[in-house]
PDB file of N, CA, C and O in Angstrom, chain B, residues numbered from 101:
ATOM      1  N   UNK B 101     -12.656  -9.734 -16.726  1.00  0.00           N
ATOM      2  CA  UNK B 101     -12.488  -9.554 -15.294  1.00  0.00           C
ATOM      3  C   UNK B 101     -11.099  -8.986 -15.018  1.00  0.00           C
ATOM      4  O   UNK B 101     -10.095  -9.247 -15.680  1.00  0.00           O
ATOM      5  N   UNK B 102     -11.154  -8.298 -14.119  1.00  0.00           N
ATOM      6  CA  UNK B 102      -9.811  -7.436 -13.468  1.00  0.00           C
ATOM      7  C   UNK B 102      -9.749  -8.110 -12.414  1.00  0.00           C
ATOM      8  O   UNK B 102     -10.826  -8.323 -11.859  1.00  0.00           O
ATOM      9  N   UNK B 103      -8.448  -8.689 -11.758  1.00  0.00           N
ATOM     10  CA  UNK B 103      -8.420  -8.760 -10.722  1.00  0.00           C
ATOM     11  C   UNK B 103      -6.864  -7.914 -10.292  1.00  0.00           C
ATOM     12  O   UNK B 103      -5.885  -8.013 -11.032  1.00  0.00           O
ATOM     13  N   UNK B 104      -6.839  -7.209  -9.176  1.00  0.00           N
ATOM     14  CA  UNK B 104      -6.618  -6.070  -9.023  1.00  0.00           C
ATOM     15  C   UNK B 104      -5.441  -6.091  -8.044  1.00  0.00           C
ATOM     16  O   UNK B 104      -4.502  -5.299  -7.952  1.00  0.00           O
ATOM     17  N   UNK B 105      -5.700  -7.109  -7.388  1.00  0.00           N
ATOM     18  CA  UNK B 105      -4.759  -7.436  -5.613  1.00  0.00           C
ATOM     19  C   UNK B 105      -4.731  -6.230  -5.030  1.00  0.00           C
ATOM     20  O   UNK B 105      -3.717  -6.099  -4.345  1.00  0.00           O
ATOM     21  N   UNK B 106      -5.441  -5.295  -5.028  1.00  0.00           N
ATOM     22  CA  UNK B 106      -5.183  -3.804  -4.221  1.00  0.00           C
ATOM     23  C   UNK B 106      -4.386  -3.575  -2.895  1.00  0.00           C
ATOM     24  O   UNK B 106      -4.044  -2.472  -2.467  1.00  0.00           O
ATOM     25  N   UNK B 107      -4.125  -4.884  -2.265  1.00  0.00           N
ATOM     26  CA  UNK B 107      -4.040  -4.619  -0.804  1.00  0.00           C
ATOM     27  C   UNK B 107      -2.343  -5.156  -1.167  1.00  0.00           C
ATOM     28  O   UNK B 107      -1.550  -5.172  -0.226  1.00  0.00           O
ATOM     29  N   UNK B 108      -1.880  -5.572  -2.535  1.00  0.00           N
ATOM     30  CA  UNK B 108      -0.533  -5.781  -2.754  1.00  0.00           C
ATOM     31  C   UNK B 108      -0.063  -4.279  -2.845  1.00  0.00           C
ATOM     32  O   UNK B 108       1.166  -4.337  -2.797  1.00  0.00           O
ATOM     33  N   UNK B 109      -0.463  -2.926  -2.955  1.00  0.00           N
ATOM     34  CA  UNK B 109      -0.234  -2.035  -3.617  1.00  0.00           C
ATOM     35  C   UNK B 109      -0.533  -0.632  -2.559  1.00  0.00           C
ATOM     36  O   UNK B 109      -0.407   0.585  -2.698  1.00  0.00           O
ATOM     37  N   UNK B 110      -0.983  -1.523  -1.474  1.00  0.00           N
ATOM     38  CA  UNK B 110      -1.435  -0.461  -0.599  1.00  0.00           C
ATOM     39  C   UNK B 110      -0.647  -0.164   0.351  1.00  0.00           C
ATOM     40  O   UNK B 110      -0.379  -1.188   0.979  1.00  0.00           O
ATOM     41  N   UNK B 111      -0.007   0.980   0.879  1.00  0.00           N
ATOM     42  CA  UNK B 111       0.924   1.399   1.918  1.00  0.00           C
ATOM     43  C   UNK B 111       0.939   3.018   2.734  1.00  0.00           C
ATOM     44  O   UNK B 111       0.933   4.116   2.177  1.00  0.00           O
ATOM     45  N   UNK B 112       0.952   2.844   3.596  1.00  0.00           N
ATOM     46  CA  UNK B 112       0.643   4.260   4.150  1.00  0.00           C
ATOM     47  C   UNK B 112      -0.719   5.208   3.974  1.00  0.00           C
ATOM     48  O   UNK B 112      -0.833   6.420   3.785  1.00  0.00           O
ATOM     49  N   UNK B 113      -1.537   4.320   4.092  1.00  0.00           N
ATOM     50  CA  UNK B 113      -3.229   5.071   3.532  1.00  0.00           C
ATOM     51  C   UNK B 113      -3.191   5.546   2.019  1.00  0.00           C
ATOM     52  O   UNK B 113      -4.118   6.253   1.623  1.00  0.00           O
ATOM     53  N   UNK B 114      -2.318   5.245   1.280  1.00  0.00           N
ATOM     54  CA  UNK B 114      -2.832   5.054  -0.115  1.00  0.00           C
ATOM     55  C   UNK B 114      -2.145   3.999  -0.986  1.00  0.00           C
ATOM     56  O   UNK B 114      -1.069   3.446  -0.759  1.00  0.00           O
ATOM     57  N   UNK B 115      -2.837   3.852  -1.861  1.00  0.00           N
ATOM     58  CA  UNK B 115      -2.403   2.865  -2.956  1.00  0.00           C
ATOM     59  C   UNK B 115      -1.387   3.565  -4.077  1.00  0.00           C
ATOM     60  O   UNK B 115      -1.531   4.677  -4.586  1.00  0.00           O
ATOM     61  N   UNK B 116      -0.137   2.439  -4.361  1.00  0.00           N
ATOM     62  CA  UNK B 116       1.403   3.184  -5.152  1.00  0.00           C
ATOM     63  C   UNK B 116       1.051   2.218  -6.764  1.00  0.00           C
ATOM     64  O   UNK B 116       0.960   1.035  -7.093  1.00  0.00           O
ATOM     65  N   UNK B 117       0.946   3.503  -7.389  1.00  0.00           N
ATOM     66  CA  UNK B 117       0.931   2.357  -8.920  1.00  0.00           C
ATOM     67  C   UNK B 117       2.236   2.678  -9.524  1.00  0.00           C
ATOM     68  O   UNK B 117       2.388   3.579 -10.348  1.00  0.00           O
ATOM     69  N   UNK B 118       3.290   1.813  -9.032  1.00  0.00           N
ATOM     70  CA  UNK B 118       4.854   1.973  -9.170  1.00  0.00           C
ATOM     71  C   UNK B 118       4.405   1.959 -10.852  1.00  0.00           C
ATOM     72  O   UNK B 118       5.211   2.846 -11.133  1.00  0.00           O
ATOM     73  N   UNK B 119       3.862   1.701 -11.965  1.00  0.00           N
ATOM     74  CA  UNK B 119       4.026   1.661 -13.295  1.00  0.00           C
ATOM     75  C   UNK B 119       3.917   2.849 -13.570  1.00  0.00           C
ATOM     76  O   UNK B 119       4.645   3.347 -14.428  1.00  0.00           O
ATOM     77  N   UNK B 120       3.059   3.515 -12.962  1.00  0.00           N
ATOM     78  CA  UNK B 120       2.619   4.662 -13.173  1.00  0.00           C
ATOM     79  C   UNK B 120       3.241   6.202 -12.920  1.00  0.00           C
ATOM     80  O   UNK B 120       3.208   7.264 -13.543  1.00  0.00           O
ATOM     81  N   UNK B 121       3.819   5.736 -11.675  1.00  0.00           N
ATOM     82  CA  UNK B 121       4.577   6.535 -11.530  1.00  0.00           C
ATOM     83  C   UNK B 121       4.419   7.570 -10.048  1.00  0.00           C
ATOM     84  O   UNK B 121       5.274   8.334  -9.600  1.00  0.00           O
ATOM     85  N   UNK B 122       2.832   7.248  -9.421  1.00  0.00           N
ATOM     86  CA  UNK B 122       1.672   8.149  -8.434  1.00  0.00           C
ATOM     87  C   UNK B 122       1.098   6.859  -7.676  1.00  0.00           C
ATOM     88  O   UNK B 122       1.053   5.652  -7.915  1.00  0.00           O
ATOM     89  N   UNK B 123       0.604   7.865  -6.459  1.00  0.00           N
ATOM     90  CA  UNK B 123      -0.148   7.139  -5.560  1.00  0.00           C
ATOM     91  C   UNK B 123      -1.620   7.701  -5.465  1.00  0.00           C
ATOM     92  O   UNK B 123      -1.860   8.878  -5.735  1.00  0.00           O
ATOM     93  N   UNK B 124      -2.429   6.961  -5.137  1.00  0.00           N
ATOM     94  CA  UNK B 124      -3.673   7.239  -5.434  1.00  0.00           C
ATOM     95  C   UNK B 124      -4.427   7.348  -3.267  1.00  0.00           C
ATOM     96  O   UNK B 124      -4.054   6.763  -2.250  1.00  0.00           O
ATOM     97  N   UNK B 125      -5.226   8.096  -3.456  1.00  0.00           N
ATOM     98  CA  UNK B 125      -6.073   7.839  -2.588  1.00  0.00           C
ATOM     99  C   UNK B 125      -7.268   6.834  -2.237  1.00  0.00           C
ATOM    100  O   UNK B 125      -7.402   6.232  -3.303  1.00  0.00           O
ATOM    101  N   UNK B 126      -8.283   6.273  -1.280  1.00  0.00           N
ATOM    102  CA  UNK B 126      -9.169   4.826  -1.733  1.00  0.00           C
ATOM    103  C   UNK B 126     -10.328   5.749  -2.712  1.00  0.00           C
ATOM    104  O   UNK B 126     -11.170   5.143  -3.375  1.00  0.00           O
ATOM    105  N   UNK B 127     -10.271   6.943  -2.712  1.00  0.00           N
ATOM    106  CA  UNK B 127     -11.407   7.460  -3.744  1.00  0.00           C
ATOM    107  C   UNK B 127     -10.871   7.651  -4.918  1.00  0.00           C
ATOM    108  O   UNK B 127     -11.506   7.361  -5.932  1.00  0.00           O
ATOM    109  N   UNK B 128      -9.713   8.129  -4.971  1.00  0.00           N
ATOM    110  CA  UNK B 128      -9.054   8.272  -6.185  1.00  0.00           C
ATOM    111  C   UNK B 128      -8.716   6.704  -6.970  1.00  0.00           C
ATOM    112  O   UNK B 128      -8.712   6.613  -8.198  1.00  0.00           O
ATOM    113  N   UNK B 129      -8.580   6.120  -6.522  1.00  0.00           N
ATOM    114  CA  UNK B 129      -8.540   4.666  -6.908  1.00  0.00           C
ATOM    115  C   UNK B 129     -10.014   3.914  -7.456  1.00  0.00           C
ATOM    116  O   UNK B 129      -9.945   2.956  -8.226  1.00  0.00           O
ATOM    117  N   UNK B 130     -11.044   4.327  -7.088  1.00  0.00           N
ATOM    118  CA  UNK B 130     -12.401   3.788  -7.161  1.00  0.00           C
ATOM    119  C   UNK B 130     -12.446   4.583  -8.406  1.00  0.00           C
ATOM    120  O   UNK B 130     -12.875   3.973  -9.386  1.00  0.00           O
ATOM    121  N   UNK B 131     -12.015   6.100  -8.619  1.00  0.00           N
ATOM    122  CA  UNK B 131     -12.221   6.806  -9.610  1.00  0.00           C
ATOM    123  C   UNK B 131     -11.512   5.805 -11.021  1.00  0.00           C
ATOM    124  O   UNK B 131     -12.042   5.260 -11.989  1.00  0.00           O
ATOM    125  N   UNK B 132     -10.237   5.898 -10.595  1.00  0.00           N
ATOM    126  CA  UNK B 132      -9.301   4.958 -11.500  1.00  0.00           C
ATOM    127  C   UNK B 132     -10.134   4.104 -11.940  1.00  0.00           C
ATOM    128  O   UNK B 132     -10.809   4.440 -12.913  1.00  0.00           O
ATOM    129  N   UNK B 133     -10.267   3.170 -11.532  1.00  0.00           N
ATOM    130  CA  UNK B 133     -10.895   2.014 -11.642  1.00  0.00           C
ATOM    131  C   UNK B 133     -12.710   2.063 -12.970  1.00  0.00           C
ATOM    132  O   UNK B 133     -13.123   1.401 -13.922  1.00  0.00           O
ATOM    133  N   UNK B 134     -13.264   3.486 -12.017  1.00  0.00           N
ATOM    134  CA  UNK B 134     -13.995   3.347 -13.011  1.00  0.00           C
ATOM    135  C   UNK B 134     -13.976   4.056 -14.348  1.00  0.00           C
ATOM    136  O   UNK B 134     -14.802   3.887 -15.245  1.00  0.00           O
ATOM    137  N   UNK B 135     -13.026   4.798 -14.373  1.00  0.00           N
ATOM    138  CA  UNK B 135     -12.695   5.227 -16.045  1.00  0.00           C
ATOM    139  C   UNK B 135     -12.014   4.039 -16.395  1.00  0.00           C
ATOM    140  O   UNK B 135     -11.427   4.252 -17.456  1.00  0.00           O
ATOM    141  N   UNK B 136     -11.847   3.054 -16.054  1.00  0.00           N
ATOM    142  CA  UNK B 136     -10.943   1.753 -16.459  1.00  0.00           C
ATOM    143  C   UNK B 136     -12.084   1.329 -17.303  1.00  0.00           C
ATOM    144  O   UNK B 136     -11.954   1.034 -18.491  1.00  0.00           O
ATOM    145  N   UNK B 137     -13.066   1.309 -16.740  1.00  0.00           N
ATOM    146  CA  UNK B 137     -14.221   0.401 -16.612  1.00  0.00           C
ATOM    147  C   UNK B 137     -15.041   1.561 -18.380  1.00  0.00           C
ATOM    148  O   UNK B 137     -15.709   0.944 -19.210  1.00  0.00           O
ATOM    149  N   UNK B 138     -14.874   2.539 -18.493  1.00  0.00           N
ATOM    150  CA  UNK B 138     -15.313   3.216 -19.310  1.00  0.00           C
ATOM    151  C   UNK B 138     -14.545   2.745 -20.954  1.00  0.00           C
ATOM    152  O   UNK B 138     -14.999   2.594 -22.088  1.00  0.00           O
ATOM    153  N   UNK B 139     -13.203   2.631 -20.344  1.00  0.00           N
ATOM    154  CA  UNK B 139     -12.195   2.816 -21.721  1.00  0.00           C
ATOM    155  C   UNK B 139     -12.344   1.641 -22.149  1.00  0.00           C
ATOM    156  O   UNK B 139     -12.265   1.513 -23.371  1.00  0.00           O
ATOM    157  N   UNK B 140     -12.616   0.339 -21.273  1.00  0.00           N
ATOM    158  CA  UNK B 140     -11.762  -1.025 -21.546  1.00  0.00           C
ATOM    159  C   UNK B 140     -13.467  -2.217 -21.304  1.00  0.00           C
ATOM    160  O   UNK B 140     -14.471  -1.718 -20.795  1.00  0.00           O
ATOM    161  N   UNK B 141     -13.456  -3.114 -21.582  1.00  0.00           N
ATOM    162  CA  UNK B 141     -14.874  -4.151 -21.435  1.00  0.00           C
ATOM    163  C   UNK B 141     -14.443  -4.630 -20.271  1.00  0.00           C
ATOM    164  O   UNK B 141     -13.579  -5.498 -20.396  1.00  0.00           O
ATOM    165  N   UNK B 142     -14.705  -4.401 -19.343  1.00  0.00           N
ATOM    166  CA  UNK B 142     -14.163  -4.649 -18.181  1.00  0.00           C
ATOM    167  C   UNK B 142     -15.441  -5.352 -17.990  1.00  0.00           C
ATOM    168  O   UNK B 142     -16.243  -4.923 -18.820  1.00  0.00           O
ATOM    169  N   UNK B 143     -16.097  -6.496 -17.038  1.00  0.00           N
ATOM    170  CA  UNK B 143     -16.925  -6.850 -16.792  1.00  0.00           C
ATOM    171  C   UNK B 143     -17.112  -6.992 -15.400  1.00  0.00           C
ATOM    172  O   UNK B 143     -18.139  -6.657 -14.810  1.00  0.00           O
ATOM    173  N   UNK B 144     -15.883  -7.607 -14.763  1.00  0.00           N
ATOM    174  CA  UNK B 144     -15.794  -7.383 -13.150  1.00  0.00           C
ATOM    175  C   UNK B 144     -14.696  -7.000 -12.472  1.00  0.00           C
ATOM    176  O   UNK B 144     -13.592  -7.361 -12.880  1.00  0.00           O
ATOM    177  N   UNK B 145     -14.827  -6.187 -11.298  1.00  0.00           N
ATOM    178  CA  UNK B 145     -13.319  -6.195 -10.867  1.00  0.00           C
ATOM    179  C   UNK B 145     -12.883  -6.737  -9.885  1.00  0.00           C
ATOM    180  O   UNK B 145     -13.954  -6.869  -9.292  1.00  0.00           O
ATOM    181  N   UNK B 146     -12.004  -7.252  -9.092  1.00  0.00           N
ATOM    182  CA  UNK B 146     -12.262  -8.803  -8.305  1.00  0.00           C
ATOM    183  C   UNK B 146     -10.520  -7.998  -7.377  1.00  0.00           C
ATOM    184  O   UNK B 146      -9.587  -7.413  -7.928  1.00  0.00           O
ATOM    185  N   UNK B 147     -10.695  -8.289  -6.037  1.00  0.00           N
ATOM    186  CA  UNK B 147      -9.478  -7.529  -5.059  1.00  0.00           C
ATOM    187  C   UNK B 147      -9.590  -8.800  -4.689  1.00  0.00           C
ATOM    188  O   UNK B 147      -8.884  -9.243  -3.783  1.00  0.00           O
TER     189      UNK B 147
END
């Protein structure tokens, strides 16, 4: 399980992945999320 806190990360209509370095859009983030879900055994993802 992922749990994600998205709404810790969210500011100005998009989400900041300070690790990363970029901010994502809420589609670009769903995208994220599901190549997450491709690479890794992800089973649920939990906000």
């Amino acid at each position: 399980a992922l749990d994600v806190a998205a709404t810790e990360i969210y500011k100005d209509g998009k989400y900041h992945l300070a690790g990363e370095g970029r901010s994502l859009t809420p589609a670009e983030l769903v995208n994220y999320y599901s190549q997450m879900t491709e690479k890794y055994p992800i089973i649920s993802i939990e906000d």
